[in-house]
PDB file of C-alpha atoms and ligand atoms in Angstrom:
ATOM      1  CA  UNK A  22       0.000   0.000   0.000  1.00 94.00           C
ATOM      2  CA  UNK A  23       1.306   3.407  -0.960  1.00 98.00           C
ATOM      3  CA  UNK A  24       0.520   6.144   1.446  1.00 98.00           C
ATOM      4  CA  UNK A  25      -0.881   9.065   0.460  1.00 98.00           C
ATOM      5  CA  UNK A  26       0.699  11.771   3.220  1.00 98.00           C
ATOM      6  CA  UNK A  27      -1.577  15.034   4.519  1.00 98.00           C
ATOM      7  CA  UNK A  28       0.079  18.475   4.428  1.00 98.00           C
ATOM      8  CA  UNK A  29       1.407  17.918   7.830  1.00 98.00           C
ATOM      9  CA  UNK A  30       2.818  15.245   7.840  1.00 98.00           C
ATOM     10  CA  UNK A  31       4.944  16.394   4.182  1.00 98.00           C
ATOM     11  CA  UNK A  32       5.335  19.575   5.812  1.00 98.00           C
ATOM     12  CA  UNK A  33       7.565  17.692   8.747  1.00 98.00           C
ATOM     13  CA  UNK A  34       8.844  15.743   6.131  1.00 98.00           C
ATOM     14  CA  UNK A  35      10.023  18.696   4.799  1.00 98.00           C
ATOM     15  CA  UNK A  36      11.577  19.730   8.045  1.00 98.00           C
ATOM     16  CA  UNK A  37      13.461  16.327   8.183  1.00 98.00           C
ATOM     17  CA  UNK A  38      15.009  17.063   4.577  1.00 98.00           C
ATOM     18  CA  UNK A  39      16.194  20.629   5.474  1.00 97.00           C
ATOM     19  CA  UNK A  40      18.083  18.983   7.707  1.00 98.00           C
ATOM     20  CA  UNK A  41      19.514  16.298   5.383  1.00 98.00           C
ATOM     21  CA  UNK A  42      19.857  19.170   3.044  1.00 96.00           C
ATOM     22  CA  UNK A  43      22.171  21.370   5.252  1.00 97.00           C
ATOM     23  CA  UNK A  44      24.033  17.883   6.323  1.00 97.00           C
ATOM     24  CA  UNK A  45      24.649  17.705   2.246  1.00 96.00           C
ATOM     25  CA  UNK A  46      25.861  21.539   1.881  1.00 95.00           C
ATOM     26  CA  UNK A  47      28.529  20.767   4.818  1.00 96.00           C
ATOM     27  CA  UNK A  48      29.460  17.053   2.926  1.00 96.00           C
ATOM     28  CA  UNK A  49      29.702  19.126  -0.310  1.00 95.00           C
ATOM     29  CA  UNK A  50      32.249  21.422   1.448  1.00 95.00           C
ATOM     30  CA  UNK A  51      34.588  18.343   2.868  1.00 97.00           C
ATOM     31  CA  UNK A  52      34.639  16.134  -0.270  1.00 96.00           C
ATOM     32  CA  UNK A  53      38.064  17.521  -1.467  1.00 96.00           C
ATOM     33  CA  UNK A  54      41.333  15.447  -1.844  1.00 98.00           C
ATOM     34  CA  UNK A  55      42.989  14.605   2.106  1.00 98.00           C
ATOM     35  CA  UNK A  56      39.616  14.381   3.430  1.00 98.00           C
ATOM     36  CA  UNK A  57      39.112  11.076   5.236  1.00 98.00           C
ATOM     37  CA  UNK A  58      35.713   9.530   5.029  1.00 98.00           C
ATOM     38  CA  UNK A  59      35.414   8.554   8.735  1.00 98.00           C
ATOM     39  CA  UNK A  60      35.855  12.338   9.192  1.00 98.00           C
ATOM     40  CA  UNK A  61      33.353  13.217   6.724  1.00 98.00           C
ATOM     41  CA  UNK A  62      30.556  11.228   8.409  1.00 98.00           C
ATOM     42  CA  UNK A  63      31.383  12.716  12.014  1.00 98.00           C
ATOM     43  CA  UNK A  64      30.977  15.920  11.087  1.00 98.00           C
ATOM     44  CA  UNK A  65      27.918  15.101   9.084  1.00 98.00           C
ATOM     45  CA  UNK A  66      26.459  13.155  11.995  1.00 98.00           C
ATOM     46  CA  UNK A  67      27.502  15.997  15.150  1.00 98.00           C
ATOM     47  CA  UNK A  68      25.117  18.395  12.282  1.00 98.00           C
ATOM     48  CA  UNK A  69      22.176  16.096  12.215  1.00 98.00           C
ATOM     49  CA  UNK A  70      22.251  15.761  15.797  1.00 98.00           C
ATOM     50  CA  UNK A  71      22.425  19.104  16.392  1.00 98.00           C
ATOM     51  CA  UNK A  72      19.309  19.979  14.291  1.00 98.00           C
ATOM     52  CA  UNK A  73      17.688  17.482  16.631  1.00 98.00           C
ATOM     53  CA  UNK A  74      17.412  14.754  13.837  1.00 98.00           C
ATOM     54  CA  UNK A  75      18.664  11.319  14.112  1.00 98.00           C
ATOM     55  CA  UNK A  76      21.004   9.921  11.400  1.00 98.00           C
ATOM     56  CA  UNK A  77      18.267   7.217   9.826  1.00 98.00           C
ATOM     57  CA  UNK A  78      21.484   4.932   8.573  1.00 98.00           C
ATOM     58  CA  UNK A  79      23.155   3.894  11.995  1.00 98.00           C
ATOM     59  CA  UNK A  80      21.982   1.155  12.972  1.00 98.00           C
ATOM     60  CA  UNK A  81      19.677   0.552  10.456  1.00 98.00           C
ATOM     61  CA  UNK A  82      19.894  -3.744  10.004  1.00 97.00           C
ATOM     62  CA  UNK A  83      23.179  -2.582  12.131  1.00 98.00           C
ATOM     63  CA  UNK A  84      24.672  -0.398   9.049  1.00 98.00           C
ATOM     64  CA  UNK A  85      27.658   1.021  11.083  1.00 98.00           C
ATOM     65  CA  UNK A  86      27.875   4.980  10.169  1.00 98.00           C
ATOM     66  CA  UNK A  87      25.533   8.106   9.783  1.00 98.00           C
ATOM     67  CA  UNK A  88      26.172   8.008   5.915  1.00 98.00           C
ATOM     68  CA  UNK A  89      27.653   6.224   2.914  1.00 98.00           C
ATOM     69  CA  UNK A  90      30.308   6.944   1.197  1.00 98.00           C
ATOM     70  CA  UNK A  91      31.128   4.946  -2.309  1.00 98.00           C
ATOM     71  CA  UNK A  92      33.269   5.887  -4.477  1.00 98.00           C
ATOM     72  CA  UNK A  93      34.293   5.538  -8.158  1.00 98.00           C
ATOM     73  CA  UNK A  94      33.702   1.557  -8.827  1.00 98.00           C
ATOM     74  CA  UNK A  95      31.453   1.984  -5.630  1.00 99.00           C
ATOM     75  CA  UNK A  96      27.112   2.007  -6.307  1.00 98.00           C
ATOM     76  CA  UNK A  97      25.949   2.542  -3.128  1.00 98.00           C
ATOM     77  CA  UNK A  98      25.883   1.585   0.745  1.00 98.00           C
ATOM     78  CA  UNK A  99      30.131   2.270   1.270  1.00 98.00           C
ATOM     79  CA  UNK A 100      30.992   2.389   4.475  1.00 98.00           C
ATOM     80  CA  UNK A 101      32.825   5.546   5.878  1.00 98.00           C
ATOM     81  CA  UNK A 102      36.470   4.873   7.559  1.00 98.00           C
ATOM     82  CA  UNK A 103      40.341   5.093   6.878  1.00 98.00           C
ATOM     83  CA  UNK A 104      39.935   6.004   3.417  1.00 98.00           C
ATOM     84  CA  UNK A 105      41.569   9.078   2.375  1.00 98.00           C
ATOM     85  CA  UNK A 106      39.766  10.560  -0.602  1.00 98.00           C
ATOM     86  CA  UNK A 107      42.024  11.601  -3.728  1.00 98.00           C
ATOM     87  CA  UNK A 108      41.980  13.814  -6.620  1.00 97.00           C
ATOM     88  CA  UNK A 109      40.222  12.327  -9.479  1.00 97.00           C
ATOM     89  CA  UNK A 110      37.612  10.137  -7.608  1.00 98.00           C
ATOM     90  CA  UNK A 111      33.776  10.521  -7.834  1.00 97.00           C
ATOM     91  CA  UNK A 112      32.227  10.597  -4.515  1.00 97.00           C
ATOM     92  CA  UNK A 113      28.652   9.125  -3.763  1.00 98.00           C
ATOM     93  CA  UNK A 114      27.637  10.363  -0.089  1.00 98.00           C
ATOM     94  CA  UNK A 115      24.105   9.332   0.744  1.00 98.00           C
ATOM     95  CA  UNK A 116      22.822  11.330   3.911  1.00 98.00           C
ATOM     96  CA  UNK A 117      19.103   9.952   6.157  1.00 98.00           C
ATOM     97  CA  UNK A 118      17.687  11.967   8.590  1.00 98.00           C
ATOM     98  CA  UNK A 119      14.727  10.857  11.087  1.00 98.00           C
ATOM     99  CA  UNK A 120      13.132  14.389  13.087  1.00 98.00           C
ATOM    100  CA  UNK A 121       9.605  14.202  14.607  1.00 98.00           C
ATOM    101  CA  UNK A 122       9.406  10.799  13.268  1.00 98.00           C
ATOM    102  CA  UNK A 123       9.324  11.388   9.665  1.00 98.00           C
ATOM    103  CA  UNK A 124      12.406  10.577   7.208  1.00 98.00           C
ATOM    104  CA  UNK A 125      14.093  12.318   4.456  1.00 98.00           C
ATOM    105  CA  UNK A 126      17.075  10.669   2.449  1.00 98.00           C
ATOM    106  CA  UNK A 127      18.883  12.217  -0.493  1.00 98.00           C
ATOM    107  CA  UNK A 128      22.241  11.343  -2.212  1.00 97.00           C
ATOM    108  CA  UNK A 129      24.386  13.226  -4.589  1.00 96.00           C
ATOM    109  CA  UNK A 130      27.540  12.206  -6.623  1.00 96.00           C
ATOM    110  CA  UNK A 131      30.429  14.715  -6.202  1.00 95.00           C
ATOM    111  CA  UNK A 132      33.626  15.013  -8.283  1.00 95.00           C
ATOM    112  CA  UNK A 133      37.110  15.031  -5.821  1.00 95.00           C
ATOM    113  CA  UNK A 134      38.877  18.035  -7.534  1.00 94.00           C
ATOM    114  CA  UNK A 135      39.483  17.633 -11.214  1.00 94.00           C
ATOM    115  CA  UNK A 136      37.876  14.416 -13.186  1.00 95.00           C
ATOM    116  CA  UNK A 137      37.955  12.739 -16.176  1.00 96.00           C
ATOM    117  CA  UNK A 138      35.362  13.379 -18.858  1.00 96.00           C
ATOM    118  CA  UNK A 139      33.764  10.211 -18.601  1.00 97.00           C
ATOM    119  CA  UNK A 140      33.542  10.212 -14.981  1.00 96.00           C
ATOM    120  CA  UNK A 141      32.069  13.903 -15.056  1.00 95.00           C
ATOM    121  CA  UNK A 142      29.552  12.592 -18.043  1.00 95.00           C
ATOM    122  CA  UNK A 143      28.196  10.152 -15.987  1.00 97.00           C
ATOM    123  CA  UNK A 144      27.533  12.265 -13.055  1.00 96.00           C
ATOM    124  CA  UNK A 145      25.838  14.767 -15.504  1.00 95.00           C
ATOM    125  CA  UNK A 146      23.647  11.726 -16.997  1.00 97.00           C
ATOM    126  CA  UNK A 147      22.962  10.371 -13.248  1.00 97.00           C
ATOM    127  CA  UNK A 148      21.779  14.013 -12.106  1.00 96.00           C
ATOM    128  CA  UNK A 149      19.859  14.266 -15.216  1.00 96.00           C
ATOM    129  CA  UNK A 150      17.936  11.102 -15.445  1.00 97.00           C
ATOM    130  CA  UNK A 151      17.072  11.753 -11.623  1.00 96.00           C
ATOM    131  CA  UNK A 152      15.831  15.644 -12.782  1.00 95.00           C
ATOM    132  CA  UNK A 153      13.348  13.832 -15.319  1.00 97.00           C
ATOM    133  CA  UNK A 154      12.748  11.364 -13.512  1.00 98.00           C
ATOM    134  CA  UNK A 155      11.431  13.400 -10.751  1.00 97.00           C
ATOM    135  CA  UNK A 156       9.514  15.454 -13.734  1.00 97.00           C
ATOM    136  CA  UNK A 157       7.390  12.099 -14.454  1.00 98.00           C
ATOM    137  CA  UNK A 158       6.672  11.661 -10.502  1.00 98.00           C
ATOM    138  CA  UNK A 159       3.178  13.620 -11.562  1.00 98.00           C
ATOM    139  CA  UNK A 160      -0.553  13.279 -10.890  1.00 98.00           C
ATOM    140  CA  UNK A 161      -1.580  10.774 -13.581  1.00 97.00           C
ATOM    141  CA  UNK A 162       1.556   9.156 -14.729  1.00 98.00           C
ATOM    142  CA  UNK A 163       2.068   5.935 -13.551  1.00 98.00           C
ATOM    143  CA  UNK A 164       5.156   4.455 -11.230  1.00 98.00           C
ATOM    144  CA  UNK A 165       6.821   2.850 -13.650  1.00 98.00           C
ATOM    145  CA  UNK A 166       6.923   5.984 -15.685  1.00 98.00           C
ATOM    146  CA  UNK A 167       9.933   6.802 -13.332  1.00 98.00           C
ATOM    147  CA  UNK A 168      11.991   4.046 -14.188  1.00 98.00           C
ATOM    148  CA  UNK A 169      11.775   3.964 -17.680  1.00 98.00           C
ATOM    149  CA  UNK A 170      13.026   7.389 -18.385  1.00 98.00           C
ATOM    150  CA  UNK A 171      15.629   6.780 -16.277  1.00 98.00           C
ATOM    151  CA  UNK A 172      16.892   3.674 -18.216  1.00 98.00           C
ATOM    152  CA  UNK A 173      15.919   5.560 -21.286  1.00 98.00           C
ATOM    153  CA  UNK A 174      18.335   8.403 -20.597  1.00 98.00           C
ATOM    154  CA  UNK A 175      21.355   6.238 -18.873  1.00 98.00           C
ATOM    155  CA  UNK A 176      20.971   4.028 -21.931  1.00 98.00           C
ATOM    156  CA  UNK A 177      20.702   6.572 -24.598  1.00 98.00           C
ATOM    157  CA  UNK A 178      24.123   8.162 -23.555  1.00 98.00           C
ATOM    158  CA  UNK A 179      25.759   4.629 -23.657  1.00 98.00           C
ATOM    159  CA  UNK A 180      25.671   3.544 -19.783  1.00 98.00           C
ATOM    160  CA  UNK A 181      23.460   0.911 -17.616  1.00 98.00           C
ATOM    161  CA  UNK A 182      21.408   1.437 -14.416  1.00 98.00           C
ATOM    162  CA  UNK A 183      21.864  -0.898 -11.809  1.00 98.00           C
ATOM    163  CA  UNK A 184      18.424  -3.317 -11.638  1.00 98.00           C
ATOM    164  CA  UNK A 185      19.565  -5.019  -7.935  1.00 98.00           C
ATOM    165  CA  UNK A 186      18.830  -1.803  -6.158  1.00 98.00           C
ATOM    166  CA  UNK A 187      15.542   0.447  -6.101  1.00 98.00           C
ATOM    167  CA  UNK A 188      14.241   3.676  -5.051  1.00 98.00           C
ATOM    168  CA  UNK A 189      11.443   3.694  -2.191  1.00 98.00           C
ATOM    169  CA  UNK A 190       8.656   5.126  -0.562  1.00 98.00           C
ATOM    170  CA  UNK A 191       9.629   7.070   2.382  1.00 98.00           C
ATOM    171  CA  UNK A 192       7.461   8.495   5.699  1.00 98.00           C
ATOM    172  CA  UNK A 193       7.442   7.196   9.141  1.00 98.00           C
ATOM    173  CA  UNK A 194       9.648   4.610   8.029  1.00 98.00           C
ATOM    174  CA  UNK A 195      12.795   5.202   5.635  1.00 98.00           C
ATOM    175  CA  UNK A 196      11.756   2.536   3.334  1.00 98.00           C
ATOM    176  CA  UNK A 197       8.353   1.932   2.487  1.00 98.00           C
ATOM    177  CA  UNK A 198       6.034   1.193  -0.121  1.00 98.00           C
ATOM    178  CA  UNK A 199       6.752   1.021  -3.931  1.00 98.00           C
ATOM    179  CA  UNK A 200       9.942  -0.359  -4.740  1.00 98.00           C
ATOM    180  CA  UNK A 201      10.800   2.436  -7.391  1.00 98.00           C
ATOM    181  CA  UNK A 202      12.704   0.445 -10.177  1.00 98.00           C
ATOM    182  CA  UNK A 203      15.491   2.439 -12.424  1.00 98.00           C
ATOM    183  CA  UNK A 204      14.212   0.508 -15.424  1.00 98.00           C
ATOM    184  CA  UNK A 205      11.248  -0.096 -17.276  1.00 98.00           C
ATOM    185  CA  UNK A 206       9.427  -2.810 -15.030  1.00 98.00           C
ATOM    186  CA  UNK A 207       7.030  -3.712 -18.376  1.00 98.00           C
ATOM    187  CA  UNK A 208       3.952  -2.641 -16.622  1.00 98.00           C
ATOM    188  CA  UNK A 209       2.339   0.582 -15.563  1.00 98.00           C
ATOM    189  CA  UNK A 210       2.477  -0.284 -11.946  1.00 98.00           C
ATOM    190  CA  UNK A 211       0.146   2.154  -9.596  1.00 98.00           C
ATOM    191  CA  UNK A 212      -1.218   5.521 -11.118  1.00 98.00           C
ATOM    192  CA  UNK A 213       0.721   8.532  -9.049  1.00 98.00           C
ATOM    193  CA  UNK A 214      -1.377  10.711  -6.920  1.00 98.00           C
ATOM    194  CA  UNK A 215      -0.936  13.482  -4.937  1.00 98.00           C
ATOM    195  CA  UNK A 216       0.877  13.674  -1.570  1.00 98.00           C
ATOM    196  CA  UNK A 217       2.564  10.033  -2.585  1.00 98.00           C
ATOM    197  CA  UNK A 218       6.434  10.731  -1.089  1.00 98.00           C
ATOM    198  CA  UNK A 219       9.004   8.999  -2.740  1.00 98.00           C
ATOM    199  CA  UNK A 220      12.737   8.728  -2.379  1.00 98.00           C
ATOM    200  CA  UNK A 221      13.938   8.191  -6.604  1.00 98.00           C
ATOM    201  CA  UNK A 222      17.707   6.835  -6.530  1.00 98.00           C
ATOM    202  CA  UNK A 223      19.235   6.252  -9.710  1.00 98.00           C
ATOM    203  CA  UNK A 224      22.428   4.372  -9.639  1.00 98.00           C
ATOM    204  CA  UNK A 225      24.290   4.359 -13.548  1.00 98.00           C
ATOM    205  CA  UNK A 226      26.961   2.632 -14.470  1.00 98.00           C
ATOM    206  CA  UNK A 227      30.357   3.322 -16.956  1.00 98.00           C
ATOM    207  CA  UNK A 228      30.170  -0.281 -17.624  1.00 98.00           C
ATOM    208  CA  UNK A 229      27.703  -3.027 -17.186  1.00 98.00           C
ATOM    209  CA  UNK A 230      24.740  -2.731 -14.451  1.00 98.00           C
ATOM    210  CA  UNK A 231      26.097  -5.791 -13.245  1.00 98.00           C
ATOM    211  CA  UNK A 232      26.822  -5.316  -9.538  1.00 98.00           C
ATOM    212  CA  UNK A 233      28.068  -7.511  -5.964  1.00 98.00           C
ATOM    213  CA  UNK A 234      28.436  -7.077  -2.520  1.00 98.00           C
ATOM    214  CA  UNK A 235      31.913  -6.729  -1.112  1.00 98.00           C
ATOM    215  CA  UNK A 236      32.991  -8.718   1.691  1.00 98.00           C
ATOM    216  CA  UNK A 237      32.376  -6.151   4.216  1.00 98.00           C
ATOM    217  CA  UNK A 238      28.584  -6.713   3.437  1.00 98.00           C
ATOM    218  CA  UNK A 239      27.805  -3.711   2.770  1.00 98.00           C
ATOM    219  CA  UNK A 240      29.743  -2.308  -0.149  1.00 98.00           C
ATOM    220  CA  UNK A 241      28.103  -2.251  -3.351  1.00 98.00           C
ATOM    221  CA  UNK A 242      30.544  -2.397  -6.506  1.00 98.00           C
ATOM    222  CA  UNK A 243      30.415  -2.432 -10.241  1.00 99.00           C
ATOM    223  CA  UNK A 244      31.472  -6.030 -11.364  1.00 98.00           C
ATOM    224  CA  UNK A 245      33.429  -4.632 -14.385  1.00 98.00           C
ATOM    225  CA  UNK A 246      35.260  -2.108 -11.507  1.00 98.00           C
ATOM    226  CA  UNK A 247      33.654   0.928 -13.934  1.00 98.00           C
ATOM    227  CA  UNK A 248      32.956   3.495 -12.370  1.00 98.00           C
ATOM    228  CA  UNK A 249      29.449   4.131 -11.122  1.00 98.00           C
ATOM    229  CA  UNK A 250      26.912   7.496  -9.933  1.00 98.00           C
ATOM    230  CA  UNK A 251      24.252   7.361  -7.591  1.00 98.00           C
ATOM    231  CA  UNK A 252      21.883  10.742  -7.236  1.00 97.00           C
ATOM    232  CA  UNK A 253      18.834  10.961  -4.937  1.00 97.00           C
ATOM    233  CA  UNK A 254      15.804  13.172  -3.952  1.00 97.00           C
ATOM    234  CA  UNK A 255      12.863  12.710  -2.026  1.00 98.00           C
ATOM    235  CA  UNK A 256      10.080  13.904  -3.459  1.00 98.00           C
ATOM    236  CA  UNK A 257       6.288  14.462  -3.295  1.00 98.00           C
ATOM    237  CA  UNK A 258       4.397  13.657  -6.016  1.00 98.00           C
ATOM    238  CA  UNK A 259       2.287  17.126  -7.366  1.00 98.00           C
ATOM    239  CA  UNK A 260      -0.332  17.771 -10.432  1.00 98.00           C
ATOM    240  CA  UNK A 261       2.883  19.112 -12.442  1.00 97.00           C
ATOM    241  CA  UNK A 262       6.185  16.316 -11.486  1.00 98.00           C
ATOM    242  CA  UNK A 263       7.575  16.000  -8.163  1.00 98.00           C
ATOM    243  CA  UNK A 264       8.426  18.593  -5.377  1.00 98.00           C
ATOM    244  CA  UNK A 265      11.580  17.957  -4.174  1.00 97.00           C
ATOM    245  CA  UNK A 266      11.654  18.447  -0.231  1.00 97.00           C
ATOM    246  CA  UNK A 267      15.470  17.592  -0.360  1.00 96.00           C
ATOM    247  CA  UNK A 268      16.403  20.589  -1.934  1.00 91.00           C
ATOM    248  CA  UNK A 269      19.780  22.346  -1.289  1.00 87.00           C
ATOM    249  CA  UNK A 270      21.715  24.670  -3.097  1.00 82.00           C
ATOM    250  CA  UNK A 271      24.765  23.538  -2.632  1.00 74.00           C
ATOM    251  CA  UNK A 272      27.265  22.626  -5.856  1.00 68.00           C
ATOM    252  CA  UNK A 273      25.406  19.334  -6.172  1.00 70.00           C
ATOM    253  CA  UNK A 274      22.311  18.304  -8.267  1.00 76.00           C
ATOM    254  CA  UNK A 275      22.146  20.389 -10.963  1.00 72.00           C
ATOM    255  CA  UNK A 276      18.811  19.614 -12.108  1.00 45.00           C
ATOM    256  CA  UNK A 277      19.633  19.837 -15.575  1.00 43.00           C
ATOM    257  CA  UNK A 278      16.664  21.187 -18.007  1.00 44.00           C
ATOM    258  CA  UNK A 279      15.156  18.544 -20.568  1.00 36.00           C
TER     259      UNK A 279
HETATM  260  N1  LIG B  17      19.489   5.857   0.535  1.00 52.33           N
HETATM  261  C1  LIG B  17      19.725   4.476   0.855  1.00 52.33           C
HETATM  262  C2  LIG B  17      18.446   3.744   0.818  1.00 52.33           C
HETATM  263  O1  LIG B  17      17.459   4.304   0.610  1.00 52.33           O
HETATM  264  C3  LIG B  17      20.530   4.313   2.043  1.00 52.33           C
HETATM  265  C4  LIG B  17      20.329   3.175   2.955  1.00 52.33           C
HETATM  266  S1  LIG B  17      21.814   2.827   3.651  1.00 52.33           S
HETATM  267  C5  LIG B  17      21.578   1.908   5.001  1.00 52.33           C
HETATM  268  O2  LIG B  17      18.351   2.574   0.928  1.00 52.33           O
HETATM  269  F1  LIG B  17      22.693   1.796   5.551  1.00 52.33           F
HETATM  270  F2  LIG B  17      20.752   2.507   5.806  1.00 52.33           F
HETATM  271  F3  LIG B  17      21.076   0.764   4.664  1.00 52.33           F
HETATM  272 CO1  LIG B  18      17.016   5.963  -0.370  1.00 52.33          CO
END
């Protein structure tokens, strides 16, 4: 069952993604080569926990830090420690917040000081299949409306979205109902209405979509060690595309046009 949230409620959920936002406009600040990714998610928690939030990623099935960190050939779900990020790198950091009891999670794909044009293509692509994607989150359109334009756009600028991960409804609980596929599922799924929140993740690939779980049980990498992007908003789903309530201005999503 999808919920359908009241003003309120989206209006604290809003309140829990200003918080993730700021956490993201501090992140954006640190992700330069020296920084060390254990330090990164301190200072990221000490913020949250200073709003009054609760980092929604500690603990959660005993995930170890406030945020992940993944970079390069990493998707998704790296754990922050002893790594010291370098020039060159892209950087996934993926920030949850819990305040009043309602969650917002976003995730944006930085570049570590100068990249190569591939890697800054992809991040571009990511960012842009996440902007239309959140376009088609509209009163009318269907769910799977989502995922097809963001395989449509990964695919049509030669890279692959990773099919083992989704996006998710998000509330009073981080994860909840639809899974929010990055492909075309070959149904319509639900029709969209108003005040459904949704968290919309793509994760694109250099390479292949093909993807495995490193031995720390966590990690997410690319099997073909390519590279890989991971953008996120949440988002509540309006008469004309999605409102993003994880908005922030820092150098991050661009929201590319078209
Ligand atoms: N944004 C991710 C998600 O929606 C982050 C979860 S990381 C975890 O699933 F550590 F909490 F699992
Ligand atoms: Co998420």
């Amino acid at each position: 069952m999808i919920s359908i949230r009241t003003e309120r409620e989206i209006d604290l959920m809003r309140q829990a993604n200003a918080i993730v936002a700021s956490a993201h406009k501090l992140a954006a600040k640190m992700i330069v080569p020296g920084t060390c990714t254990r330090d990164l998610d301190k200072a990221v928690e000490a913020l949250i926990r200073e709003a009054g939030g609760k980092p929604a990623f500690k603990g959660y099935r005993g995930y170890p830090a406030s945020t992940c960190v993944s970079i390069d050939n990493e998707v998704v779900h790296g754990i922050p420690g002893k790594r010291i990020l370098c020039a060159g790198e892209i950087v996934s950091i993926d920030i949850g917040v819990c305040y009043k009891g309602y969650y917002g999670d976003a995730a944006v794909t930085h570049p570590c000081g100068a990249v190569d044009a591939l890697r800054m293509r992809l991040l571009e692509v990511t960012d842009l299949a996440l902007s239309r994607a959140i376009r088609a989150a509209k009163v009318g359109n269907c769910l799977n409306d989502i995922g097809t334009v963001i395989e449509k756009t990964s695919r049509d600028a030669g890279f692959d979205v990773v099919r083992n991960y989704v996006g998710h409804g998000i509330g009073v609980e981080m994860h909840e109902d639809p899974q929010i596929f990055n492909f075309d599922a070959g149904e319509p799924g639900p029709r969209l209405e108003e005040g459904m929140a949704l968290a919309i993740e793509p994760m694109v690939n250099a390479g292949t979509g093909d993807v495995r779980v490193k031995r720390d049980k966590w990690t997410v990498v690319t099997r073909d060690g390519k590279p890989s992007a991971h953008f996120e908003h949440t988002v509540v789903v309006r008469k004309d595309g999605g409102e993003i309530l994880s908005w922030c201005d820092a150098p991050a999503w661009g929201v590319r046009e078209a």
